[in-house]
């Protein structure tokens, strides 16, 4: 029941005693606890810490019951001549009338999905809301419109020696890597995306610590962290970013997205990756709901022992790829079996959060991630190994010293298709293959057909590849 003194402040007497007046009063009474979001075709309710979708309108119906009983009690106490007013509100003891009341409320003060989570540096903790840019914090406030809650109990003085020792061990004491990882994780607990990048944690061996790091950060961030299958980002999965599936819609509002281990030979959807890491607006839709637009606020973290292929070289040239090496292998005697459980304890999570927040502040002060040389070299090596066209030309062709020899591009493409299948690589379609070739070497039209200029097909190439 709502206390009479609380209702008194709202002056229920001033609202007309009809459906419109009653729905307006209901909306006013629950203005800080209930809103309707048209894009999601649903009410959202505030539980004292966070706004959540009211699945099936169950909470909303409970609010309506509480409202009717509370208003009737209010008028019993405040008006002696209350027969007419009680007769009006008693109609809403009927479920059908309450349902009509709820339906009428939808159009009174609907809010857009864009109104939620607008503060990029606010992190909703269990005991308060923290601004990670300043370290300031305040009590939970429905006006912040936050839809996520972390598992952090904020303590500005907390520190986690367990975590810092763990980071030191997995980065093998390399201070440049440790400080970079600190800034990268700090950046990832915000919803800012100005770095326009994604992260790959790569280790050639197992038991290198990247799984423990990922699960710890996922636990710390709670609702702010999501998992996604690598198939979501595979090149064959989506033909158009404008029709992104529910797989993409469910990532709206996330900050840290952990991508499952890709299969060996996977090719990333370069266009989708650039969209998700480039501040572009994305149109997505939940099943049976209206479509909505959002700008990705999350940072992708791909944890893998097999580097995915990235066919579009501009993904590298634009600085989107951030490759973090995990070269340490923990043998049986070095493994701490109780570490994972200790890291997610309340006091450690508080300290880990402060460590990440400091990383964000350092990144903001220093103007970026400050990529160390060791990571730059890893990215360069990745880019070189990812250059399928360069590898193809090197293995299958010899340069003509005079630069005059021509090979039909259709014949070159047949050789390329066989070479890809031989090596387990994805075959580009003819249009994309031609574009890639034009970026690297001379291609011109001769007697109505495209030709590769200045190269011979190697004699070692099987004849059936050319047929």
Tab-separated table of C-alpha atoms in Angstrom:
chain	number	residue	atom	x	y	z
A	1	UNK	CA	0.000	0.000	0.000
A	2	UNK	CA	1.131	3.541	-0.754
A	3	UNK	CA	1.199	5.701	2.413
A	4	UNK	CA	-1.636	8.221	2.565
A	5	UNK	CA	0.805	11.060	3.256
A	6	UNK	CA	2.670	10.264	0.019
A	7	UNK	CA	-0.528	10.352	-2.017
A	8	UNK	CA	-1.561	13.579	-0.319
A	9	UNK	CA	1.391	15.372	-1.935
A	10	UNK	CA	-0.010	14.471	-5.365
A	11	UNK	CA	-3.519	15.820	-4.614
A	12	UNK	CA	-5.580	12.978	-6.158
A	13	UNK	CA	-8.716	15.165	-5.749
A	14	UNK	CA	-7.689	17.311	-8.717
A	15	UNK	CA	-7.838	14.426	-11.213
A	16	UNK	CA	-11.147	13.923	-13.096
A	17	UNK	CA	-12.997	10.772	-12.089
A	18	UNK	CA	-13.042	9.136	-15.477
A	19	UNK	CA	-10.726	6.801	-17.384
A	20	UNK	CA	-8.486	9.623	-18.618
A	21	UNK	CA	-8.135	11.218	-15.203
A	22	UNK	CA	-7.477	7.894	-13.496
A	23	UNK	CA	-4.800	6.835	-15.998
A	24	UNK	CA	-3.100	10.224	-15.569
A	25	UNK	CA	-3.160	9.796	-11.787
A	26	UNK	CA	-1.771	6.255	-12.085
A	27	UNK	CA	1.021	7.546	-14.337
A	28	UNK	CA	1.857	10.311	-11.850
A	29	UNK	CA	1.889	8.020	-8.811
A	30	UNK	CA	4.373	5.654	-10.489
A	31	UNK	CA	6.307	8.212	-12.542
A	32	UNK	CA	9.627	7.211	-10.958
A	33	UNK	CA	8.972	3.478	-11.077
A	34	UNK	CA	7.156	2.766	-14.350
A	35	UNK	CA	7.673	3.894	-17.959
A	36	UNK	CA	6.496	2.589	-21.320
A	37	UNK	CA	9.024	2.049	-24.138
A	38	UNK	CA	7.332	1.772	-27.566
A	39	UNK	CA	10.358	0.274	-29.348
A	40	UNK	CA	10.333	-2.638	-26.920
A	41	UNK	CA	6.507	-2.834	-26.754
A	42	UNK	CA	6.899	-3.085	-23.019
A	43	UNK	CA	6.837	-1.313	-19.680
A	44	UNK	CA	10.091	-0.901	-17.787
A	45	UNK	CA	10.044	-0.900	-13.992
A	46	UNK	CA	12.553	0.516	-11.512
A	47	UNK	CA	13.501	-1.763	-8.618
A	48	UNK	CA	15.405	0.796	-6.568
A	49	UNK	CA	18.694	0.274	-8.413
A	50	UNK	CA	18.010	-0.424	-12.058
A	51	UNK	CA	15.329	-0.257	-14.764
A	52	UNK	CA	14.274	-3.645	-16.146
A	53	UNK	CA	11.872	-4.755	-18.838
A	54	UNK	CA	8.614	-5.890	-17.227
A	55	UNK	CA	8.194	-9.229	-18.961
A	56	UNK	CA	4.507	-10.004	-19.367
A	57	UNK	CA	3.605	-6.722	-17.585
A	58	UNK	CA	3.516	-8.672	-14.313
A	59	UNK	CA	4.954	-5.881	-12.146
A	60	UNK	CA	2.780	-3.313	-13.894
A	61	UNK	CA	-0.351	-5.271	-13.018
A	62	UNK	CA	0.797	-5.465	-9.393
A	63	UNK	CA	1.297	-1.685	-9.410
A	64	UNK	CA	-2.256	-1.273	-10.728
A	65	UNK	CA	-3.674	-3.420	-7.913
A	66	UNK	CA	-1.693	-1.472	-5.321
A	67	UNK	CA	-2.808	1.809	-6.871
A	68	UNK	CA	-6.539	1.005	-6.700
A	69	UNK	CA	-6.429	-0.201	-3.098
A	70	UNK	CA	-4.252	2.732	-2.009
A	71	UNK	CA	-6.423	5.375	-3.693
A	72	UNK	CA	-9.581	3.910	-2.195
A	73	UNK	CA	-7.992	3.940	1.267
A	74	UNK	CA	-6.855	7.516	0.720
A	75	UNK	CA	-10.396	8.741	-0.016
A	76	UNK	CA	-11.826	6.733	2.876
A	77	UNK	CA	-9.555	8.690	5.190
A	78	UNK	CA	-9.688	12.085	3.504
A	79	UNK	CA	-13.325	12.517	2.492
A	80	UNK	CA	-16.372	11.830	4.607
A	81	UNK	CA	-18.726	12.111	1.648
A	82	UNK	CA	-16.816	9.557	-0.400
A	83	UNK	CA	-19.489	7.283	-1.825
A	84	UNK	CA	-19.224	8.560	-5.416
A	85	UNK	CA	-15.449	8.602	-5.512
A	86	UNK	CA	-15.197	5.109	-4.030
A	87	UNK	CA	-17.766	3.887	-6.520
A	88	UNK	CA	-15.590	5.235	-9.349
A	89	UNK	CA	-12.327	3.682	-8.153
A	90	UNK	CA	-13.953	0.392	-7.157
A	91	UNK	CA	-14.563	-0.226	-10.874
A	92	UNK	CA	-10.816	-0.840	-11.137
A	93	UNK	CA	-11.054	-3.788	-8.798
A	94	UNK	CA	-12.030	-5.575	-12.004
A	95	UNK	CA	-9.070	-7.039	-13.916
A	96	UNK	CA	-10.523	-5.875	-17.249
A	97	UNK	CA	-10.731	-2.272	-16.016
A	98	UNK	CA	-7.180	-2.412	-14.670
A	99	UNK	CA	-5.993	-3.746	-18.000
A	100	UNK	CA	-7.686	-0.781	-19.707
A	101	UNK	CA	-6.041	1.526	-17.184
A	102	UNK	CA	-2.637	0.069	-18.021
A	103	UNK	CA	-3.258	0.341	-21.773
A	104	UNK	CA	-4.289	3.999	-21.396
A	105	UNK	CA	-1.101	4.721	-19.455
A	106	UNK	CA	1.130	3.697	-22.374
A	107	UNK	CA	0.475	6.883	-24.324
A	108	UNK	CA	0.772	9.367	-21.452
A	109	UNK	CA	4.543	9.666	-21.032
A	110	UNK	CA	6.251	7.081	-23.231
A	111	UNK	CA	10.018	7.324	-23.439
A	112	UNK	CA	12.376	6.249	-26.194
A	113	UNK	CA	14.903	3.492	-25.704
A	114	UNK	CA	17.483	6.220	-26.379
A	115	UNK	CA	16.696	7.774	-22.988
A	116	UNK	CA	18.310	4.850	-21.197
A	117	UNK	CA	22.016	4.565	-20.389
A	118	UNK	CA	22.981	7.973	-21.784
A	119	UNK	CA	25.838	8.544	-19.322
A	120	UNK	CA	28.911	6.833	-20.821
A	121	UNK	CA	30.956	7.005	-17.621
A	122	UNK	CA	28.333	5.945	-15.069
A	123	UNK	CA	28.676	2.413	-13.702
A	124	UNK	CA	25.772	1.182	-11.616
A	125	UNK	CA	27.171	-0.601	-8.556
A	126	UNK	CA	25.364	-2.553	-5.853
A	127	UNK	CA	25.542	0.309	-3.339
A	128	UNK	CA	25.717	3.441	-5.535
A	129	UNK	CA	26.372	4.805	-9.020
A	130	UNK	CA	29.986	5.707	-9.846
A	131	UNK	CA	31.332	8.147	-12.423
A	132	UNK	CA	34.511	6.365	-13.516
A	133	UNK	CA	35.878	9.537	-15.135
A	134	UNK	CA	35.967	11.414	-11.823
A	135	UNK	CA	35.612	8.775	-9.113
A	136	UNK	CA	32.560	10.604	-7.753
A	137	UNK	CA	29.520	8.580	-6.737
A	138	UNK	CA	25.892	9.140	-5.758
A	139	UNK	CA	22.889	7.180	-4.531
A	140	UNK	CA	20.842	5.183	-7.016
A	141	UNK	CA	18.520	7.499	-8.916
A	142	UNK	CA	15.713	6.477	-11.313
A	143	UNK	CA	16.376	9.686	-13.268
A	144	UNK	CA	19.708	8.208	-14.397
A	145	UNK	CA	17.686	5.652	-16.417
A	146	UNK	CA	20.277	2.891	-16.031
A	147	UNK	CA	19.303	-0.574	-17.250
A	148	UNK	CA	22.358	-2.478	-16.050
A	149	UNK	CA	23.770	-3.372	-12.652
A	150	UNK	CA	27.301	-4.564	-11.976
A	151	UNK	CA	28.396	-6.945	-9.236
A	152	UNK	CA	30.630	-4.284	-7.677
A	153	UNK	CA	30.239	-3.109	-4.094
A	154	UNK	CA	31.989	0.221	-4.503
A	155	UNK	CA	34.739	0.938	-1.994
A	156	UNK	CA	37.058	3.752	-3.131
A	157	UNK	CA	39.883	2.361	-0.999
A	158	UNK	CA	39.643	-1.268	-2.123
A	159	UNK	CA	42.617	-3.007	-3.706
A	160	UNK	CA	43.074	-6.563	-4.979
A	161	UNK	CA	46.571	-7.967	-4.574
A	162	UNK	CA	45.336	-11.316	-5.913
A	163	UNK	CA	44.294	-9.674	-9.183
A	164	UNK	CA	47.380	-7.500	-9.563
A	165	UNK	CA	49.643	-10.503	-8.969
A	166	UNK	CA	47.602	-12.469	-11.506
A	167	UNK	CA	47.948	-9.720	-14.129
A	168	UNK	CA	51.679	-9.546	-13.480
A	169	UNK	CA	52.014	-13.302	-14.016
A	170	UNK	CA	49.957	-13.588	-17.229
A	171	UNK	CA	51.796	-10.606	-18.747
A	172	UNK	CA	55.108	-12.069	-17.515
A	173	UNK	CA	56.011	-8.878	-15.667
A	174	UNK	CA	56.015	-6.737	-18.830
A	175	UNK	CA	55.040	-3.290	-17.510
A	176	UNK	CA	54.112	-1.972	-20.968
A	177	UNK	CA	51.644	-4.821	-21.477
A	178	UNK	CA	50.283	-4.528	-17.941
A	179	UNK	CA	49.634	-0.789	-18.278
A	180	UNK	CA	48.118	-1.275	-21.732
A	181	UNK	CA	45.787	-3.999	-20.441
A	182	UNK	CA	44.807	-1.726	-17.565
A	183	UNK	CA	43.815	1.049	-19.988
A	184	UNK	CA	42.049	-1.375	-22.349
A	185	UNK	CA	39.923	-2.867	-19.566
A	186	UNK	CA	39.265	0.594	-18.134
A	187	UNK	CA	38.055	1.734	-21.538
A	188	UNK	CA	35.859	-1.381	-21.719
A	189	UNK	CA	33.938	-0.649	-18.511
A	190	UNK	CA	32.742	2.633	-20.040
A	191	UNK	CA	30.242	2.939	-22.883
A	192	UNK	CA	32.559	5.321	-24.753
A	193	UNK	CA	33.683	4.033	-28.150
A	194	UNK	CA	35.947	6.845	-29.342
A	195	UNK	CA	38.906	4.459	-29.772
A	196	UNK	CA	36.918	2.608	-32.486
A	197	UNK	CA	38.606	-0.738	-31.949
A	198	UNK	CA	38.076	-4.310	-30.815
A	199	UNK	CA	40.336	-6.601	-28.826
A	200	UNK	CA	41.705	-10.053	-29.532
A	201	UNK	CA	43.339	-11.913	-26.656
A	202	UNK	CA	45.508	-14.495	-28.346
A	203	UNK	CA	47.500	-17.365	-26.909
A	204	UNK	CA	48.898	-20.231	-28.931
A	205	UNK	CA	48.766	-22.561	-25.940
A	206	UNK	CA	46.141	-23.428	-23.338
A	207	UNK	CA	46.283	-22.449	-19.653
A	208	UNK	CA	47.555	-18.960	-20.367
A	209	UNK	CA	45.209	-16.999	-18.095
A	210	UNK	CA	43.024	-15.309	-20.684
A	211	UNK	CA	39.983	-17.405	-19.722
A	212	UNK	CA	40.347	-16.541	-16.042
A	213	UNK	CA	40.743	-12.855	-16.873
A	214	UNK	CA	37.663	-12.894	-19.109
A	215	UNK	CA	35.425	-14.705	-16.606
A	216	UNK	CA	36.513	-12.351	-13.805
A	217	UNK	CA	35.721	-9.208	-15.804
A	218	UNK	CA	32.422	-10.742	-16.942
A	219	UNK	CA	31.434	-11.422	-13.328
A	220	UNK	CA	32.483	-7.959	-12.163
A	221	UNK	CA	30.464	-6.170	-14.834
A	222	UNK	CA	27.274	-8.188	-14.334
A	223	UNK	CA	24.574	-6.864	-16.670
A	224	UNK	CA	27.125	-4.724	-18.517
A	225	UNK	CA	28.808	-7.856	-19.891
A	226	UNK	CA	27.367	-10.133	-22.559
A	227	UNK	CA	28.560	-13.218	-24.388
A	228	UNK	CA	28.179	-13.745	-28.120
A	229	UNK	CA	28.841	-16.699	-30.375
A	230	UNK	CA	31.651	-16.214	-32.879
A	231	UNK	CA	29.105	-17.154	-35.567
A	232	UNK	CA	27.432	-13.753	-35.071
A	233	UNK	CA	30.548	-12.098	-36.499
A	234	UNK	CA	31.343	-14.677	-39.167
A	235	UNK	CA	31.344	-13.375	-42.728
A	236	UNK	CA	28.656	-15.779	-43.948
A	237	UNK	CA	26.228	-15.055	-41.104
A	238	UNK	CA	24.732	-11.683	-42.084
A	239	UNK	CA	24.337	-10.348	-45.577
A	240	UNK	CA	23.217	-6.898	-44.430
A	241	UNK	CA	23.988	-4.949	-41.292
A	242	UNK	CA	20.641	-3.133	-41.619
A	243	UNK	CA	18.874	-6.394	-40.792
A	244	UNK	CA	20.980	-7.416	-37.819
A	245	UNK	CA	19.319	-10.228	-35.928
A	246	UNK	CA	18.280	-10.634	-32.334
A	247	UNK	CA	21.876	-11.730	-31.724
A	248	UNK	CA	22.919	-8.118	-32.307
A	249	UNK	CA	19.865	-6.550	-30.626
A	250	UNK	CA	20.647	-8.256	-27.328
A	251	UNK	CA	24.057	-6.541	-27.260
A	252	UNK	CA	22.477	-3.070	-27.050
A	253	UNK	CA	23.522	-1.409	-23.800
A	254	UNK	CA	26.388	-3.824	-23.146
A	255	UNK	CA	29.912	-2.543	-22.581
A	256	UNK	CA	32.007	-5.687	-22.660
A	257	UNK	CA	31.131	-8.462	-25.105
A	258	UNK	CA	33.037	-11.721	-24.846
A	259	UNK	CA	33.109	-13.602	-28.140
A	260	UNK	CA	33.403	-17.373	-27.896
A	261	UNK	CA	36.453	-19.187	-29.245
A	262	UNK	CA	36.276	-19.054	-33.068
A	263	UNK	CA	36.793	-22.183	-35.100
A	264	UNK	CA	40.095	-22.446	-36.921
A	265	UNK	CA	39.805	-20.827	-40.353
A	266	UNK	CA	36.943	-18.504	-39.390
A	267	UNK	CA	36.618	-15.304	-41.442
A	268	UNK	CA	35.283	-12.186	-39.734
A	269	UNK	CA	32.509	-10.142	-41.314
A	270	UNK	CA	34.642	-7.035	-41.878
A	271	UNK	CA	31.715	-4.756	-42.642
A	272	UNK	CA	29.872	-5.752	-39.466
A	273	UNK	CA	33.028	-5.434	-37.355
A	274	UNK	CA	33.617	-1.901	-38.679
A	275	UNK	CA	30.013	-0.961	-37.963
A	276	UNK	CA	30.090	-2.326	-34.423
A	277	UNK	CA	33.372	-0.619	-33.591
A	278	UNK	CA	32.870	2.607	-35.494
A	279	UNK	CA	30.089	4.653	-33.859
A	280	UNK	CA	27.637	3.819	-36.669
A	281	UNK	CA	23.937	3.488	-35.904
A	282	UNK	CA	22.674	-0.078	-36.038
A	283	UNK	CA	19.101	-1.149	-36.713
A	284	UNK	CA	18.113	-4.236	-34.749
A	285	UNK	CA	14.992	-5.967	-33.502
A	286	UNK	CA	14.024	-8.410	-30.789
A	287	UNK	CA	11.651	-11.179	-31.816
A	288	UNK	CA	8.044	-9.884	-31.990
A	289	UNK	CA	9.128	-6.339	-31.115
A	290	UNK	CA	9.566	-3.104	-33.053
A	291	UNK	CA	12.927	-2.406	-34.641
A	292	UNK	CA	15.106	0.187	-32.966
A	293	UNK	CA	18.375	1.964	-33.637
A	294	UNK	CA	21.364	2.111	-31.348
A	295	UNK	CA	25.037	2.987	-31.416
A	296	UNK	CA	27.171	0.160	-30.089
A	297	UNK	CA	28.532	1.032	-26.655
A	298	UNK	CA	30.341	-2.267	-26.234
A	299	UNK	CA	33.875	-3.363	-26.882
A	300	UNK	CA	34.324	-6.784	-28.472
A	301	UNK	CA	36.813	-9.114	-26.790
A	302	UNK	CA	37.595	-12.172	-28.923
A	303	UNK	CA	39.386	-14.808	-26.845
A	304	UNK	CA	41.094	-17.303	-29.103
A	305	UNK	CA	43.914	-19.708	-29.857
A	306	UNK	CA	43.188	-19.328	-33.603
A	307	UNK	CA	43.344	-15.890	-35.184
A	308	UNK	CA	40.354	-15.265	-37.493
A	309	UNK	CA	40.900	-14.122	-41.062
A	310	UNK	CA	40.061	-10.478	-41.785
A	311	UNK	CA	39.711	-10.052	-45.561
A	312	UNK	CA	39.351	-6.259	-45.515
A	313	UNK	CA	42.791	-4.723	-44.970
A	314	UNK	CA	41.232	-1.386	-43.978
A	315	UNK	CA	40.224	-3.011	-40.680
A	316	UNK	CA	43.939	-3.120	-39.887
A	317	UNK	CA	44.809	0.218	-41.467
A	318	UNK	CA	42.132	2.018	-39.434
A	319	UNK	CA	43.673	0.768	-36.184
A	320	UNK	CA	40.621	-1.267	-35.209
A	321	UNK	CA	42.523	-4.449	-34.402
A	322	UNK	CA	44.074	-4.615	-30.929
A	323	UNK	CA	45.911	-7.907	-30.469
A	324	UNK	CA	47.009	-8.751	-26.918
A	325	UNK	CA	49.466	-11.671	-26.658
A	326	UNK	CA	49.081	-14.232	-23.878
A	327	UNK	CA	52.358	-16.115	-24.235
A	328	UNK	CA	52.686	-17.481	-20.715
A	329	UNK	CA	51.823	-21.157	-20.267
A	330	UNK	CA	51.117	-22.251	-16.708
A	331	UNK	CA	52.288	-25.801	-16.114
A	332	UNK	CA	50.679	-28.054	-13.549
A	333	UNK	CA	52.854	-26.873	-10.668
A	334	UNK	CA	52.212	-23.182	-11.449
A	335	UNK	CA	48.424	-23.405	-11.562
A	336	UNK	CA	46.434	-21.885	-8.687
A	337	UNK	CA	43.238	-23.945	-8.593
A	338	UNK	CA	41.519	-21.594	-6.140
A	339	UNK	CA	42.292	-18.354	-7.968
A	340	UNK	CA	39.062	-18.067	-9.986
A	341	UNK	CA	36.932	-18.431	-6.855
A	342	UNK	CA	39.014	-15.887	-4.919
A	343	UNK	CA	38.954	-13.278	-7.661
A	344	UNK	CA	35.154	-13.027	-7.654
A	345	UNK	CA	34.899	-12.457	-3.909
A	346	UNK	CA	33.313	-9.142	-2.936
A	347	UNK	CA	36.512	-7.491	-1.700
A	348	UNK	CA	38.511	-8.542	-4.768
A	349	UNK	CA	35.824	-7.390	-7.194
A	350	UNK	CA	35.831	-3.968	-5.479
A	351	UNK	CA	39.600	-3.752	-5.920
A	352	UNK	CA	39.518	-4.958	-9.535
A	353	UNK	CA	36.922	-2.313	-10.350
A	354	UNK	CA	39.147	0.414	-8.884
A	355	UNK	CA	42.094	-0.932	-10.916
A	356	UNK	CA	40.029	-0.756	-14.108
A	357	UNK	CA	38.681	2.698	-13.233
A	358	UNK	CA	42.239	3.951	-12.775
A	359	UNK	CA	43.028	2.502	-16.189
A	360	UNK	CA	40.180	4.474	-17.739
A	361	UNK	CA	41.357	7.680	-16.086
A	362	UNK	CA	44.928	7.096	-17.299
A	363	UNK	CA	43.658	6.504	-20.830
A	364	UNK	CA	41.644	9.744	-20.706
A	365	UNK	CA	44.592	11.728	-19.325
A	366	UNK	CA	47.077	10.295	-21.823
A	367	UNK	CA	44.747	10.627	-24.806
A	368	UNK	CA	44.404	6.991	-25.779
A	369	UNK	CA	45.413	3.396	-25.222
A	370	UNK	CA	49.155	4.087	-25.761
A	371	UNK	CA	49.814	0.921	-27.743
A	372	UNK	CA	53.213	-0.544	-26.810
A	373	UNK	CA	55.702	-1.693	-29.445
A	374	UNK	CA	55.209	-5.364	-28.609
A	375	UNK	CA	51.506	-5.101	-29.506
A	376	UNK	CA	52.210	-3.045	-32.641
A	377	UNK	CA	54.551	-5.793	-33.840
A	378	UNK	CA	51.965	-8.492	-33.086
A	379	UNK	CA	49.362	-6.572	-35.105
A	380	UNK	CA	51.785	-6.046	-38.014
A	381	UNK	CA	52.604	-9.764	-38.063
A	382	UNK	CA	48.897	-10.601	-37.937
A	383	UNK	CA	48.227	-8.239	-40.839
A	384	UNK	CA	51.025	-9.770	-42.915
A	385	UNK	CA	49.856	-13.317	-42.235
A	386	UNK	CA	46.298	-12.259	-43.036
A	387	UNK	CA	47.236	-10.942	-46.487
A	388	UNK	CA	45.787	-13.795	-48.541
A	389	UNK	CA	46.222	-12.031	-51.895
A	390	UNK	CA	49.863	-11.250	-51.175
A	391	UNK	CA	50.438	-14.851	-50.113
A	392	UNK	CA	48.672	-16.111	-53.254
A	393	UNK	CA	50.773	-13.937	-55.571
A	394	UNK	CA	53.981	-14.918	-53.823
A	395	UNK	CA	53.275	-18.656	-54.034
A	396	UNK	CA	51.691	-18.898	-57.470
A	397	UNK	CA	53.243	-16.157	-59.638
A	398	UNK	CA	56.572	-14.844	-60.839
A	399	UNK	CA	57.064	-11.219	-61.814
A	400	UNK	CA	57.803	-10.493	-65.482
A	401	UNK	CA	60.963	-8.373	-65.499
A	402	UNK	CA	59.723	-6.408	-68.513
A	403	UNK	CA	56.297	-5.969	-66.927
A	404	UNK	CA	54.457	-6.787	-70.144
A	405	UNK	CA	53.182	-10.344	-69.789
A	406	UNK	CA	49.415	-10.752	-69.448
A	407	UNK	CA	47.335	-13.471	-67.828
A	408	UNK	CA	43.566	-13.558	-68.217
A	409	UNK	CA	41.980	-12.627	-64.900
A	410	UNK	CA	39.407	-15.408	-65.338
A	411	UNK	CA	42.274	-17.927	-65.489
A	412	UNK	CA	43.989	-16.283	-62.505
A	413	UNK	CA	40.753	-16.562	-60.553
A	414	UNK	CA	40.517	-20.312	-61.250
A	415	UNK	CA	44.052	-20.755	-59.925
A	416	UNK	CA	43.154	-18.637	-56.905
A	417	UNK	CA	40.018	-20.698	-56.143
A	418	UNK	CA	42.002	-23.965	-56.239
A	419	UNK	CA	44.773	-22.447	-54.112
A	420	UNK	CA	42.249	-21.332	-51.468
A	421	UNK	CA	40.642	-24.757	-51.294
A	422	UNK	CA	44.074	-26.370	-51.039
A	423	UNK	CA	44.923	-24.139	-48.051
A	424	UNK	CA	41.513	-24.142	-46.375
A	425	UNK	CA	40.868	-20.449	-47.066
A	426	UNK	CA	37.562	-18.853	-47.950
A	427	UNK	CA	37.262	-18.003	-51.664
A	428	UNK	CA	36.419	-14.390	-52.495
A	429	UNK	CA	33.764	-13.870	-55.150
A	430	UNK	CA	34.986	-12.668	-58.561
A	431	UNK	CA	34.114	-9.016	-57.961
A	432	UNK	CA	35.920	-8.801	-54.620
A	433	UNK	CA	38.862	-10.759	-56.003
A	434	UNK	CA	39.250	-8.289	-58.856
A	435	UNK	CA	39.049	-5.340	-56.448
A	436	UNK	CA	41.730	-6.887	-54.235
A	437	UNK	CA	43.987	-7.548	-57.208
A	438	UNK	CA	43.552	-3.987	-58.469
A	439	UNK	CA	44.715	-2.710	-55.078
A	440	UNK	CA	47.973	-4.675	-55.386
A	441	UNK	CA	49.008	-4.892	-59.030
A	442	UNK	CA	48.100	-3.777	-62.530
A	443	UNK	CA	44.867	-5.101	-64.019
A	444	UNK	CA	43.659	-3.789	-67.362
A	445	UNK	CA	41.237	-4.628	-70.145
A	446	UNK	CA	42.632	-6.198	-73.314
A	447	UNK	CA	40.424	-7.345	-76.190
A	448	UNK	CA	37.354	-7.088	-74.002
A	449	UNK	CA	38.729	-9.141	-71.102
A	450	UNK	CA	40.432	-8.232	-67.826
A	451	UNK	CA	44.084	-9.217	-67.617
A	452	UNK	CA	46.700	-9.368	-64.893
A	453	UNK	CA	49.740	-7.466	-66.147
A	454	UNK	CA	53.390	-8.161	-65.331
A	455	UNK	CA	53.153	-11.673	-63.851
A	456	UNK	CA	53.529	-15.282	-65.021
A	457	UNK	CA	51.709	-18.227	-63.484
A	458	UNK	CA	54.394	-20.446	-61.958
A	459	UNK	CA	55.190	-23.618	-63.900
A	460	UNK	CA	54.733	-25.696	-60.736
A	461	UNK	CA	51.022	-24.851	-60.628
A	462	UNK	CA	48.949	-27.975	-61.534
A	463	UNK	CA	47.489	-27.762	-65.037
A	464	UNK	CA	43.989	-28.588	-63.782
A	465	UNK	CA	44.053	-25.403	-61.679
A	466	UNK	CA	44.284	-23.346	-64.870
A	467	UNK	CA	41.664	-25.229	-66.867
